[in-house]
CSV table of C-alpha atoms and ligand atoms in Angstrom, one decimal:
chain,number,residue,atom,x,y,z
V,1,UNK,CA,87.3,-211.0,-24.1
V,2,UNK,CA,90.0,-211.3,-21.5
V,3,UNK,CA,91.8,-214.5,-21.1
V,4,UNK,CA,92.5,-214.9,-17.4
V,5,UNK,CA,94.4,-218.2,-17.5
V,6,UNK,CA,98.1,-217.5,-16.9
V,7,UNK,CA,100.5,-220.4,-17.0
V,8,UNK,CA,102.9,-218.4,-14.9
V,9,UNK,CA,100.5,-219.2,-12.0
V,10,UNK,CA,102.3,-222.5,-12.2
V,11,UNK,CA,105.1,-222.5,-9.7
V,12,UNK,CA,107.4,-224.3,-12.0
V,13,UNK,CA,107.0,-221.8,-14.8
V,14,UNK,CA,107.6,-218.9,-12.3
V,15,UNK,CA,110.7,-220.6,-11.0
V,16,UNK,CA,112.1,-221.1,-14.5
V,17,UNK,CA,111.4,-217.5,-15.4
V,18,UNK,CA,113.1,-216.3,-12.2
V,19,UNK,CA,116.1,-218.5,-13.0
V,20,UNK,CA,116.2,-217.2,-16.6
V,21,UNK,CA,116.1,-213.6,-15.3
V,22,UNK,CA,119.1,-214.4,-13.0
V,23,UNK,CA,121.4,-215.1,-16.1
V,24,UNK,CA,124.3,-212.7,-16.3
V,25,UNK,CA,127.3,-212.4,-18.6
V,26,UNK,CA,130.5,-214.0,-17.4
V,27,UNK,CA,133.9,-212.8,-18.6
V,28,UNK,CA,136.0,-214.9,-16.1
V,29,UNK,CA,135.9,-218.6,-16.6
V,30,UNK,CA,137.5,-221.6,-14.9
V,31,UNK,CA,139.4,-224.0,-17.2
V,32,UNK,CA,137.0,-226.9,-17.1
V,33,UNK,CA,135.8,-229.2,-19.9
V,34,UNK,CA,132.1,-229.4,-20.6
V,35,UNK,CA,131.2,-232.9,-21.8
V,36,UNK,CA,130.6,-232.9,-25.6
V,37,UNK,CA,127.1,-234.5,-25.2
V,38,UNK,CA,126.1,-231.6,-22.9
V,39,UNK,CA,127.4,-229.0,-25.4
V,40,UNK,CA,125.5,-230.8,-28.2
V,41,UNK,CA,122.3,-230.5,-26.1
V,42,UNK,CA,122.8,-226.8,-25.6
V,43,UNK,CA,123.3,-226.4,-29.3
V,44,UNK,CA,120.2,-228.5,-30.0
V,45,UNK,CA,118.2,-226.3,-27.6
V,46,UNK,CA,119.3,-223.2,-29.5
V,47,UNK,CA,118.1,-224.5,-32.9
V,48,UNK,CA,114.6,-224.7,-31.4
V,49,UNK,CA,114.5,-220.9,-31.9
V,50,UNK,CA,112.3,-219.5,-34.6
V,51,UNK,CA,113.9,-218.5,-37.9
V,52,UNK,CA,112.8,-216.2,-40.7
V,53,UNK,CA,110.9,-218.3,-43.3
V,54,UNK,CA,112.0,-221.3,-41.3
V,55,UNK,CA,115.2,-221.3,-43.5
V,56,UNK,CA,117.4,-222.1,-40.5
V,57,UNK,CA,120.2,-220.7,-42.6
V,58,UNK,CA,122.3,-220.4,-39.5
V,59,UNK,CA,125.4,-222.4,-38.9
V,60,UNK,CA,127.2,-222.8,-35.5
V,61,UNK,CA,130.8,-223.8,-35.2
V,62,UNK,CA,131.7,-225.1,-31.8
V,63,UNK,CA,135.4,-224.6,-31.0
V,64,UNK,CA,136.7,-226.6,-28.0
V,65,UNK,CA,140.3,-227.3,-29.0
V,66,UNK,CA,142.6,-225.4,-26.6
V,67,UNK,CA,145.0,-224.4,-29.3
V,68,UNK,CA,142.2,-223.0,-31.4
V,69,UNK,CA,140.7,-221.2,-28.4
V,70,UNK,CA,144.1,-219.6,-27.8
V,71,UNK,CA,144.2,-218.5,-31.4
V,72,UNK,CA,140.6,-217.1,-31.0
V,73,UNK,CA,141.8,-215.1,-28.0
V,74,UNK,CA,144.8,-213.8,-29.9
V,75,UNK,CA,142.6,-212.8,-32.9
V,76,UNK,CA,140.0,-211.1,-30.6
V,77,UNK,CA,142.6,-208.8,-29.0
V,78,UNK,CA,141.5,-208.5,-25.4
V,79,UNK,CA,139.0,-211.3,-24.9
V,80,UNK,CA,140.9,-213.5,-22.3
V,81,UNK,CA,137.7,-215.4,-21.8
V,82,UNK,CA,137.9,-216.9,-25.3
V,83,UNK,CA,140.8,-219.0,-24.1
V,84,UNK,CA,139.5,-219.7,-20.6
V,85,UNK,CA,136.0,-220.8,-21.6
V,86,UNK,CA,135.1,-224.4,-22.3
V,87,UNK,CA,133.6,-223.8,-25.8
V,88,UNK,CA,133.3,-221.0,-28.2
V,89,UNK,CA,130.3,-221.2,-30.5
V,90,UNK,CA,130.8,-219.1,-33.6
V,91,UNK,CA,127.6,-217.7,-35.0
V,92,UNK,CA,127.4,-217.7,-38.8
V,93,UNK,CA,124.8,-217.7,-41.5
V,94,UNK,CA,124.6,-218.3,-45.2
V,95,UNK,CA,124.1,-215.0,-47.1
V,96,UNK,CA,121.5,-214.6,-49.8
V,97,UNK,CA,118.2,-215.2,-47.9
V,98,UNK,CA,116.0,-213.1,-45.6
V,99,UNK,CA,118.4,-210.2,-45.5
V,100,UNK,CA,115.5,-207.7,-45.5
V,101,UNK,CA,114.7,-206.4,-42.0
V,102,UNK,CA,117.9,-208.2,-40.9
V,103,UNK,CA,115.7,-211.3,-40.6
V,104,UNK,CA,118.6,-213.7,-40.8
V,105,UNK,CA,120.6,-211.7,-38.2
V,106,UNK,CA,117.5,-211.7,-35.9
V,107,UNK,CA,117.2,-215.5,-36.4
V,108,UNK,CA,120.8,-216.2,-35.4
V,109,UNK,CA,120.4,-213.9,-32.4
V,110,UNK,CA,117.3,-215.7,-31.3
V,111,UNK,CA,119.1,-219.0,-31.4
V,112,UNK,CA,122.1,-217.7,-29.6
V,113,UNK,CA,120.0,-216.4,-26.7
V,114,UNK,CA,118.2,-219.7,-26.5
V,115,UNK,CA,121.6,-221.4,-26.1
V,116,UNK,CA,122.5,-219.0,-23.4
V,117,UNK,CA,119.4,-219.7,-21.5
V,118,UNK,CA,119.9,-223.5,-21.9
V,119,UNK,CA,123.5,-223.2,-20.7
V,120,UNK,CA,122.3,-221.1,-17.7
V,121,UNK,CA,119.6,-223.6,-16.7
V,122,UNK,CA,122.2,-226.4,-16.9
V,123,UNK,CA,124.5,-224.4,-14.5
V,124,UNK,CA,126.9,-223.0,-17.0
V,125,UNK,CA,127.8,-219.4,-17.8
V,126,UNK,CA,128.1,-217.5,-21.0
V,127,UNK,CA,129.1,-214.3,-22.8
V,128,UNK,CA,127.8,-213.3,-26.2
V,129,UNK,CA,130.5,-211.3,-28.1
V,130,UNK,CA,130.0,-209.3,-31.2
V,131,UNK,CA,133.6,-208.1,-30.9
V,132,UNK,CA,135.5,-211.2,-32.0
V,133,UNK,CA,138.4,-209.6,-33.9
V,134,UNK,CA,139.6,-209.8,-37.5
V,135,UNK,CA,137.1,-211.7,-39.5
V,136,UNK,CA,139.6,-212.7,-42.2
V,137,UNK,CA,141.8,-214.4,-39.6
V,138,UNK,CA,138.8,-216.1,-38.1
V,139,UNK,CA,137.5,-217.3,-41.4
V,140,UNK,CA,140.8,-219.0,-42.0
V,141,UNK,CA,140.8,-220.6,-38.5
V,142,UNK,CA,137.2,-221.9,-39.0
V,143,UNK,CA,137.6,-222.7,-42.8
V,144,UNK,CA,134.4,-220.6,-43.3
V,145,UNK,CA,133.3,-220.5,-47.0
V,146,UNK,CA,133.0,-216.9,-48.4
V,147,UNK,CA,129.2,-217.2,-48.8
V,148,UNK,CA,128.9,-217.5,-45.0
V,149,UNK,CA,128.9,-214.4,-42.8
V,150,UNK,CA,130.4,-214.4,-39.3
V,151,UNK,CA,128.2,-212.6,-36.7
V,152,UNK,CA,129.7,-213.2,-33.3
V,153,UNK,CA,130.6,-215.8,-30.8
V,154,UNK,CA,129.1,-217.3,-27.7
V,155,UNK,CA,131.6,-218.4,-25.0
V,156,UNK,CA,130.3,-221.1,-22.7
V,157,UNK,CA,132.0,-222.3,-19.5
V,158,UNK,CA,131.9,-222.3,-15.8
V,159,UNK,CA,132.4,-219.0,-14.0
V,160,UNK,CA,135.3,-218.8,-11.6
V,161,UNK,CA,134.0,-218.7,-8.0
V,162,UNK,CA,135.6,-215.2,-7.8
V,163,UNK,CA,133.9,-213.9,-10.9
V,164,UNK,CA,131.6,-210.9,-10.3
V,165,UNK,CA,128.3,-212.2,-9.2
V,166,UNK,CA,126.5,-209.1,-10.4
V,167,UNK,CA,124.1,-208.5,-13.2
V,168,UNK,CA,124.3,-205.3,-15.3
V,169,UNK,CA,121.6,-202.9,-14.2
V,170,UNK,CA,118.4,-202.9,-16.2
V,171,UNK,CA,116.3,-199.9,-17.1
V,172,UNK,CA,112.9,-200.0,-15.5
V,173,UNK,CA,110.3,-201.5,-17.9
V,174,UNK,CA,108.2,-198.3,-17.9
V,175,UNK,CA,111.2,-196.6,-19.5
V,176,UNK,CA,111.7,-199.0,-22.4
V,177,UNK,CA,108.1,-200.2,-23.0
V,178,UNK,CA,105.2,-198.0,-24.1
V,179,UNK,CA,101.7,-199.0,-24.9
V,180,UNK,CA,100.0,-198.3,-28.3
V,181,UNK,CA,102.4,-195.4,-29.3
V,182,UNK,CA,106.0,-194.4,-28.6
V,183,UNK,CA,106.8,-192.6,-25.4
V,184,UNK,CA,109.9,-192.6,-23.4
V,185,UNK,CA,111.5,-190.4,-20.7
V,186,UNK,CA,113.6,-187.6,-22.2
V,187,UNK,CA,116.7,-188.6,-20.2
V,188,UNK,CA,116.9,-192.0,-22.0
V,189,UNK,CA,116.6,-190.6,-25.6
V,190,UNK,CA,120.1,-189.4,-26.5
V,191,UNK,CA,120.9,-186.3,-28.6
V,192,UNK,CA,121.7,-186.7,-32.3
V,193,UNK,CA,122.5,-184.0,-34.8
V,194,UNK,CA,119.3,-182.5,-36.2
V,195,UNK,CA,118.2,-184.1,-39.5
V,196,UNK,CA,115.0,-184.9,-41.3
V,197,UNK,CA,115.9,-188.6,-41.5
V,198,UNK,CA,118.4,-191.0,-40.0
V,199,UNK,CA,118.9,-193.7,-42.6
V,200,UNK,CA,120.3,-196.8,-41.0
V,201,UNK,CA,123.0,-197.5,-43.6
V,202,UNK,CA,124.2,-193.9,-43.4
V,203,UNK,CA,125.4,-194.8,-39.9
V,204,UNK,CA,128.2,-197.1,-38.8
V,205,UNK,CA,130.2,-197.4,-35.6
V,206,UNK,CA,133.2,-195.6,-37.2
V,207,UNK,CA,131.2,-193.1,-39.3
V,208,UNK,CA,128.1,-191.6,-37.7
V,209,UNK,CA,127.3,-188.3,-39.3
V,210,UNK,CA,124.6,-187.7,-36.6
V,211,UNK,CA,126.7,-188.3,-33.5
V,212,UNK,CA,126.4,-185.4,-31.1
V,213,UNK,CA,129.8,-185.2,-29.4
V,214,UNK,CA,129.3,-181.9,-27.8
V,215,UNK,CA,128.2,-182.5,-24.2
V,216,UNK,CA,126.7,-179.0,-24.0
V,217,UNK,CA,124.0,-180.4,-26.3
V,218,UNK,CA,123.2,-183.2,-23.8
V,219,UNK,CA,121.5,-182.7,-20.5
V,220,UNK,CA,123.2,-183.8,-17.3
V,221,UNK,CA,120.4,-186.4,-17.0
V,222,UNK,CA,121.1,-187.8,-20.5
V,223,UNK,CA,124.8,-188.1,-19.7
V,224,UNK,CA,124.2,-189.7,-16.4
V,225,UNK,CA,121.8,-192.2,-18.0
V,226,UNK,CA,124.1,-193.1,-20.8
V,227,UNK,CA,127.3,-193.5,-18.8
V,228,UNK,CA,125.7,-195.5,-16.0
V,229,UNK,CA,124.5,-198.2,-18.3
V,230,UNK,CA,127.3,-198.2,-20.8
V,231,UNK,CA,130.0,-198.8,-18.2
V,232,UNK,CA,128.6,-202.3,-17.9
V,233,UNK,CA,129.8,-203.1,-21.5
V,234,UNK,CA,132.5,-205.0,-19.5
V,235,UNK,CA,132.5,-206.8,-16.2
V,236,UNK,CA,133.8,-205.1,-13.1
V,237,UNK,CA,136.9,-207.2,-13.0
V,238,UNK,CA,140.4,-206.2,-11.8
V,239,UNK,CA,142.3,-204.2,-14.4
V,240,UNK,CA,139.3,-203.5,-16.6
V,241,UNK,CA,139.3,-200.3,-18.7
V,242,UNK,CA,143.0,-199.7,-18.5
V,243,UNK,CA,143.7,-197.9,-21.8
V,244,UNK,CA,146.7,-198.7,-23.9
V,245,UNK,CA,146.2,-195.4,-25.7
V,246,UNK,CA,146.5,-193.6,-22.4
V,247,UNK,CA,150.0,-195.1,-21.8
V,248,UNK,CA,151.7,-193.7,-18.7
V,249,UNK,CA,149.8,-190.5,-18.8
V,250,UNK,CA,147.7,-191.2,-15.7
V,251,UNK,CA,150.9,-191.3,-13.6
V,252,UNK,CA,151.8,-187.9,-14.9
V,253,UNK,CA,148.3,-186.6,-14.1
V,254,UNK,CA,148.4,-187.9,-10.5
V,255,UNK,CA,151.9,-186.5,-10.1
V,256,UNK,CA,150.3,-183.1,-9.5
V,257,UNK,CA,148.7,-184.3,-6.3
V,258,UNK,CA,150.7,-182.9,-3.4
V,259,UNK,CA,152.9,-185.5,-1.7
V,260,UNK,CA,151.2,-187.0,1.4
V,261,UNK,CA,147.8,-185.5,0.5
V,262,UNK,CA,145.4,-186.5,3.2
V,263,UNK,CA,142.1,-185.3,4.5
V,264,UNK,CA,139.0,-185.6,2.3
V,265,UNK,CA,139.9,-186.2,-1.4
V,266,UNK,CA,137.1,-186.3,-4.0
V,267,UNK,CA,137.5,-187.7,-7.4
V,268,UNK,CA,134.8,-186.5,-9.8
V,269,UNK,CA,133.2,-188.7,-12.5
V,270,UNK,CA,135.8,-191.5,-12.9
V,271,UNK,CA,133.3,-193.6,-14.9
V,272,UNK,CA,134.8,-197.2,-14.6
V,273,UNK,CA,137.2,-196.5,-11.8
V,274,UNK,CA,140.6,-196.9,-13.6
V,275,UNK,CA,141.9,-193.7,-12.1
V,276,UNK,CA,140.3,-194.4,-8.7
V,277,UNK,CA,142.4,-197.6,-8.3
V,278,UNK,CA,145.6,-195.6,-8.8
V,279,UNK,CA,144.4,-192.8,-6.5
V,280,UNK,CA,143.6,-195.3,-3.7
V,281,UNK,CA,147.2,-196.7,-4.0
V,282,UNK,CA,148.7,-193.2,-4.1
V,283,UNK,CA,146.7,-191.8,-1.2
V,284,UNK,CA,146.3,-194.6,1.4
V,285,UNK,CA,145.8,-192.2,4.3
V,286,UNK,CA,143.2,-190.0,2.6
V,287,UNK,CA,139.5,-190.2,3.1
V,288,UNK,CA,138.8,-190.9,-0.6
V,289,UNK,CA,135.4,-190.2,-2.1
V,290,UNK,CA,134.0,-190.7,-5.6
V,291,UNK,CA,131.3,-188.4,-6.9
V,292,UNK,CA,129.5,-189.9,-9.8
V,293,UNK,CA,126.4,-189.2,-11.8
V,294,UNK,CA,124.8,-192.6,-11.7
V,295,UNK,CA,124.3,-195.6,-9.4
V,296,UNK,CA,125.4,-197.7,-12.4
V,297,UNK,CA,128.9,-196.2,-12.3
V,298,UNK,CA,129.0,-196.4,-8.5
V,299,UNK,CA,128.1,-200.1,-8.3
V,300,UNK,CA,130.6,-200.9,-11.1
V,301,UNK,CA,133.5,-199.0,-9.5
V,302,UNK,CA,132.7,-200.4,-6.0
V,303,UNK,CA,132.8,-204.0,-7.3
V,304,UNK,CA,135.8,-203.5,-9.4
V,305,UNK,CA,137.7,-202.1,-6.5
V,306,UNK,CA,136.7,-204.9,-4.2
V,307,UNK,CA,138.3,-207.3,-6.7
V,308,UNK,CA,141.3,-205.2,-7.6
V,309,UNK,CA,142.2,-204.1,-4.0
V,310,UNK,CA,140.6,-206.6,-1.6
V,311,UNK,CA,142.7,-205.5,1.4
V,312,UNK,CA,142.1,-201.8,1.1
V,313,UNK,CA,139.0,-199.9,2.2
V,314,UNK,CA,136.8,-198.9,-0.7
V,315,UNK,CA,136.2,-195.2,-1.2
V,316,UNK,CA,133.0,-193.5,-0.2
V,317,UNK,CA,130.6,-193.1,-3.1
V,318,UNK,CA,128.4,-190.1,-3.5
V,319,UNK,CA,125.7,-189.3,-6.1
V,320,UNK,CA,126.1,-186.1,-8.0
V,321,UNK,CA,122.9,-184.4,-9.3
V,322,UNK,CA,123.9,-182.5,-12.4
V,323,UNK,CA,126.8,-180.2,-11.7
V,324,UNK,CA,126.2,-180.1,-7.9
V,325,UNK,CA,128.8,-181.8,-5.8
V,326,UNK,CA,127.1,-183.5,-2.8
V,327,UNK,CA,129.4,-182.0,-0.1
V,328,UNK,CA,129.1,-179.2,2.4
V,329,UNK,CA,130.7,-175.9,1.7
V,330,UNK,CA,134.4,-175.9,2.8
V,331,UNK,CA,134.4,-179.6,3.6
V,332,UNK,CA,136.8,-181.0,1.1
V,333,UNK,CA,140.6,-180.8,1.0
V,334,UNK,CA,141.3,-181.9,-2.6
V,335,UNK,CA,139.2,-182.3,-5.7
V,336,UNK,CA,140.5,-184.3,-8.7
V,337,UNK,CA,138.9,-183.9,-12.2
V,338,UNK,CA,140.5,-186.7,-14.3
V,339,UNK,CA,139.7,-185.8,-18.0
V,340,UNK,CA,136.1,-185.0,-17.2
V,341,UNK,CA,135.6,-181.3,-17.7
V,342,UNK,CA,135.3,-182.1,-21.4
V,343,UNK,CA,132.5,-184.6,-20.7
V,344,UNK,CA,130.3,-182.0,-19.0
V,345,UNK,CA,127.4,-179.9,-20.3
V,346,UNK,CA,128.5,-177.1,-17.9
V,347,UNK,CA,132.1,-177.4,-16.7
V,348,UNK,CA,132.2,-173.8,-15.5
V,349,UNK,CA,129.3,-174.6,-13.0
V,350,UNK,CA,131.2,-177.7,-11.7
V,351,UNK,CA,134.4,-175.6,-11.2
V,352,UNK,CA,132.3,-173.1,-9.2
V,353,UNK,CA,131.0,-176.1,-7.1
V,354,UNK,CA,134.6,-177.2,-6.6
V,355,UNK,CA,135.4,-173.8,-5.2
V,356,UNK,CA,132.4,-174.0,-3.0
V,357,UNK,CA,133.2,-177.4,-1.4
V,358,UNK,CA,136.9,-176.9,-1.0
V,359,UNK,CA,138.2,-175.9,2.4
V,360,UNK,CA,140.4,-172.7,2.6
V,361,UNK,CA,143.7,-173.5,0.9
V,362,UNK,CA,142.2,-176.6,-0.7
V,363,UNK,CA,143.5,-178.0,-4.0
V,364,UNK,CA,142.0,-178.7,-7.3
V,365,UNK,CA,143.7,-180.9,-9.9
V,366,UNK,CA,142.3,-181.1,-13.4
V,367,UNK,CA,143.4,-182.7,-16.5
V,368,UNK,CA,141.7,-182.4,-19.9
V,369,UNK,CA,142.1,-183.7,-23.4
V,370,UNK,CA,143.6,-180.6,-25.1
V,371,UNK,CA,142.1,-179.4,-28.4
V,372,UNK,CA,145.2,-177.5,-29.3
V,373,UNK,CA,147.3,-180.7,-29.7
V,374,UNK,CA,148.1,-183.6,-32.1
V,375,UNK,CA,145.3,-185.4,-30.3
V,376,UNK,CA,142.9,-182.5,-30.9
V,377,UNK,CA,143.5,-182.9,-34.6
V,378,UNK,CA,143.0,-186.6,-34.5
V,379,UNK,CA,139.8,-186.1,-32.6
V,380,UNK,CA,138.5,-183.6,-35.1
V,381,UNK,CA,139.5,-185.5,-38.2
V,382,UNK,CA,138.7,-189.0,-37.2
V,383,UNK,CA,137.4,-189.8,-33.7
V,384,UNK,CA,134.6,-187.4,-33.6
V,385,UNK,CA,133.2,-188.9,-36.8
V,386,UNK,CA,132.5,-192.2,-35.0
V,387,UNK,CA,129.7,-193.1,-32.6
V,388,UNK,CA,129.8,-191.7,-29.1
V,389,UNK,CA,132.1,-193.8,-26.9
V,390,UNK,CA,130.8,-195.6,-23.8
V,391,UNK,CA,132.4,-193.0,-21.5
V,392,UNK,CA,129.9,-190.5,-23.0
V,393,UNK,CA,130.1,-187.5,-25.3
V,394,UNK,CA,133.2,-185.3,-25.0
V,395,UNK,CA,134.8,-182.5,-26.9
V,396,UNK,CA,138.5,-181.6,-26.2
V,397,UNK,CA,138.9,-178.1,-24.7
V,398,UNK,CA,141.8,-175.8,-25.5
V,399,UNK,CA,144.3,-175.7,-22.6
V,400,UNK,CA,144.2,-171.9,-22.5
V,401,UNK,CA,140.4,-172.0,-21.9
V,402,UNK,CA,140.7,-174.4,-19.0
V,403,UNK,CA,143.6,-172.3,-17.6
V,404,UNK,CA,141.4,-169.3,-17.6
V,405,UNK,CA,138.5,-171.1,-15.9
V,406,UNK,CA,140.8,-172.4,-13.1
V,407,UNK,CA,142.4,-169.0,-12.7
V,408,UNK,CA,138.9,-167.6,-12.1
V,409,UNK,CA,138.7,-169.3,-8.7
V,410,UNK,CA,142.2,-170.6,-7.9
V,411,UNK,CA,145.8,-169.6,-7.7
V,412,UNK,CA,147.7,-171.7,-10.3
V,413,UNK,CA,150.5,-173.6,-8.7
V,414,UNK,CA,151.6,-175.9,-11.4
V,415,UNK,CA,150.7,-176.8,-15.0
V,416,UNK,CA,152.1,-179.0,-17.8
V,417,UNK,CA,151.2,-180.7,-21.0
V,418,UNK,CA,151.4,-184.5,-21.2
V,419,UNK,CA,152.1,-186.3,-24.5
V,420,UNK,CA,153.5,-185.0,-27.8
V,421,UNK,CA,151.9,-187.7,-29.8
V,422,UNK,CA,148.2,-188.0,-30.5
V,423,UNK,CA,148.1,-191.2,-28.3
V,424,UNK,CA,150.2,-193.2,-25.8
V,425,UNK,CA,153.3,-191.1,-24.9
V,426,UNK,CA,153.6,-189.3,-21.6
V,427,UNK,CA,156.3,-186.8,-22.4
V,428,UNK,CA,156.0,-183.8,-20.0
V,429,UNK,CA,155.8,-180.4,-21.6
V,430,UNK,CA,156.5,-177.3,-19.6
V,431,UNK,CA,157.0,-173.6,-20.2
V,432,UNK,CA,155.8,-172.4,-23.6
V,433,UNK,CA,154.9,-176.0,-24.6
V,434,UNK,CA,152.7,-176.7,-21.6
V,435,UNK,CA,149.5,-175.9,-23.6
V,436,UNK,CA,150.5,-178.1,-26.6
V,437,UNK,CA,150.3,-181.6,-25.1
V,438,UNK,CA,147.7,-184.3,-25.7
V,439,UNK,CA,146.6,-183.7,-22.2
V,440,UNK,CA,146.8,-180.5,-20.1
V,441,UNK,CA,147.1,-180.9,-16.4
V,442,UNK,CA,146.9,-178.1,-13.8
V,443,UNK,CA,146.8,-177.7,-10.1
V,444,UNK,CA,145.2,-174.7,-8.4
V,445,UNK,CA,144.8,-173.7,-4.8
V,446,UNK,CA,141.6,-172.1,-3.5
V,447,UNK,CA,142.3,-168.3,-3.3
V,448,UNK,CA,141.5,-166.9,0.1
V,449,UNK,CA,138.4,-164.8,0.0
V,450,UNK,CA,139.2,-161.1,0.8
V,451,UNK,CA,137.1,-159.8,3.7
M,501,FMN,C1,124.6,-208.8,-29.6
M,501,FMN,C2,125.5,-208.7,-28.4
M,501,FMN,C3,126.8,-208.4,-28.5
M,501,FMN,C4,127.7,-208.4,-27.4
M,501,FMN,N1,129.0,-208.2,-27.6
M,501,FMN,C5,129.8,-208.1,-26.6
M,501,FMN,C6,131.2,-208.0,-26.8
M,501,FMN,O1,131.7,-207.9,-27.9
M,501,FMN,N2,132.0,-207.9,-25.7
M,501,FMN,C7,131.5,-208.0,-24.4
M,501,FMN,O2,132.3,-208.0,-23.4
M,501,FMN,N3,130.2,-208.2,-24.2
M,501,FMN,C8,129.3,-208.2,-25.2
M,501,FMN,N4,128.0,-208.4,-25.0
M,501,FMN,C9,127.5,-208.6,-23.6
M,501,FMN,C10,126.8,-207.3,-23.1
M,501,FMN,O3,127.7,-206.3,-22.7
M,501,FMN,C11,125.9,-207.7,-21.9
M,501,FMN,O4,124.9,-208.6,-22.3
M,501,FMN,C12,125.2,-206.5,-21.3
M,501,FMN,O5,126.2,-205.7,-20.7
M,501,FMN,C13,124.2,-206.9,-20.2
M,501,FMN,O6,124.8,-207.7,-19.2
M,501,FMN,P1,124.3,-209.1,-18.8
M,501,FMN,O7,124.4,-210.0,-20.0
M,501,FMN,O8,125.2,-209.6,-17.7
M,501,FMN,O9,122.9,-209.0,-18.4
M,501,FMN,C14,127.1,-208.5,-26.1
M,501,FMN,C15,125.8,-208.7,-26.0
M,501,FMN,C16,124.9,-208.8,-27.1
M,501,FMN,C17,123.5,-209.1,-26.9
């Protein structure tokens, strides 16, 4: 028997569902106070959520005191919004009941989302953070008894009028929903090292024996899919994704760009746009283009640049399909590959494409994470044992290999290593040491084709 009554025929229900769907995370709050009775109502809405065995073993600690929020921000590391927001709701539960199937964790999550929806319907904004910083320091701040576990925090406040008014892209339902049995498009199932079984507790963020870091074992479509959604782990705010580990290295990479470079300049796969911002500053007169694999990256970088450089024209954005660069042969003056060859399933094919699209005498500038360096050792011994980062899988490449690839199409004009240490420093290494730096940077000029 089919039930044809659908409450969503009701306009009110449809309107509410549409409003719920318009919720988006906010990481840029105004400093306003939400009245305590309103906060209490949001919390009360949250505890209408279902809970495993109805134990309701959750406990929510609402932090509004500005000093304590400042401390919460300090403990969290980079979460400015912990201080800006009006209230931080720490999500905790008592350990010892309904651990199986993560039921207690699922219960707290249900309550947290219910609070987000309540806050949203009341005109407030939220961000749910699992990354809250050092739990020991937070326990002390919150006077949390040892039998309670800390799961995350919900920041509630009022978005600044200038906060990005964009929601992170969603996968189409057909991709993440299948009927009766499992089926899913291949591009959205990511490679893992072959194994008979993948036991949940054999995997953690920092130690994942199944993580497939070699991009040659991913397809272009899988890489495009992963990077385009994962870049939205943060909001497209000014200054986002500036890496402390990278230090001053980006300046050194861009120093290879010929002074006064103009014409058409293409930056390939800059993911979150950190390097694009610096390029736009460095090359005000160039016709700058970004070639990316996913609309998710393109919309993120475009919005980020609108906020970070409101008075400067945003670059052109062009979608790459696999290794193909979307430009006519001989139409580009300079191509920049900022630490991306090591992210590609087929970097040799992309370099052939670079040679195709460059105009006679055009320039390529590539930098890579160098396997033959202190960083390469750190990557092999530690980093590559963790889960794949949001930028996508990568494997550092020996500088000598990249030099050979570049030399296959281009005359090498300049090359150097950047950084002696495994992270942070930007020492320039030349001569015999050029291939020993954390990064290897090289500039080549398209070799004239002999008639
Ligand atoms: C369990 C959970 C933990 C999250 N942790 C963080 C976090 O630590 N930091 C952060 O910036 N965003 C965090 N988020 C927010 C997600 O990045 C965000 O929900 C996602 O990108 C979708 O965007 P939307 O909420 O705007 O729809 C978390 C979300 C969930 C559900």
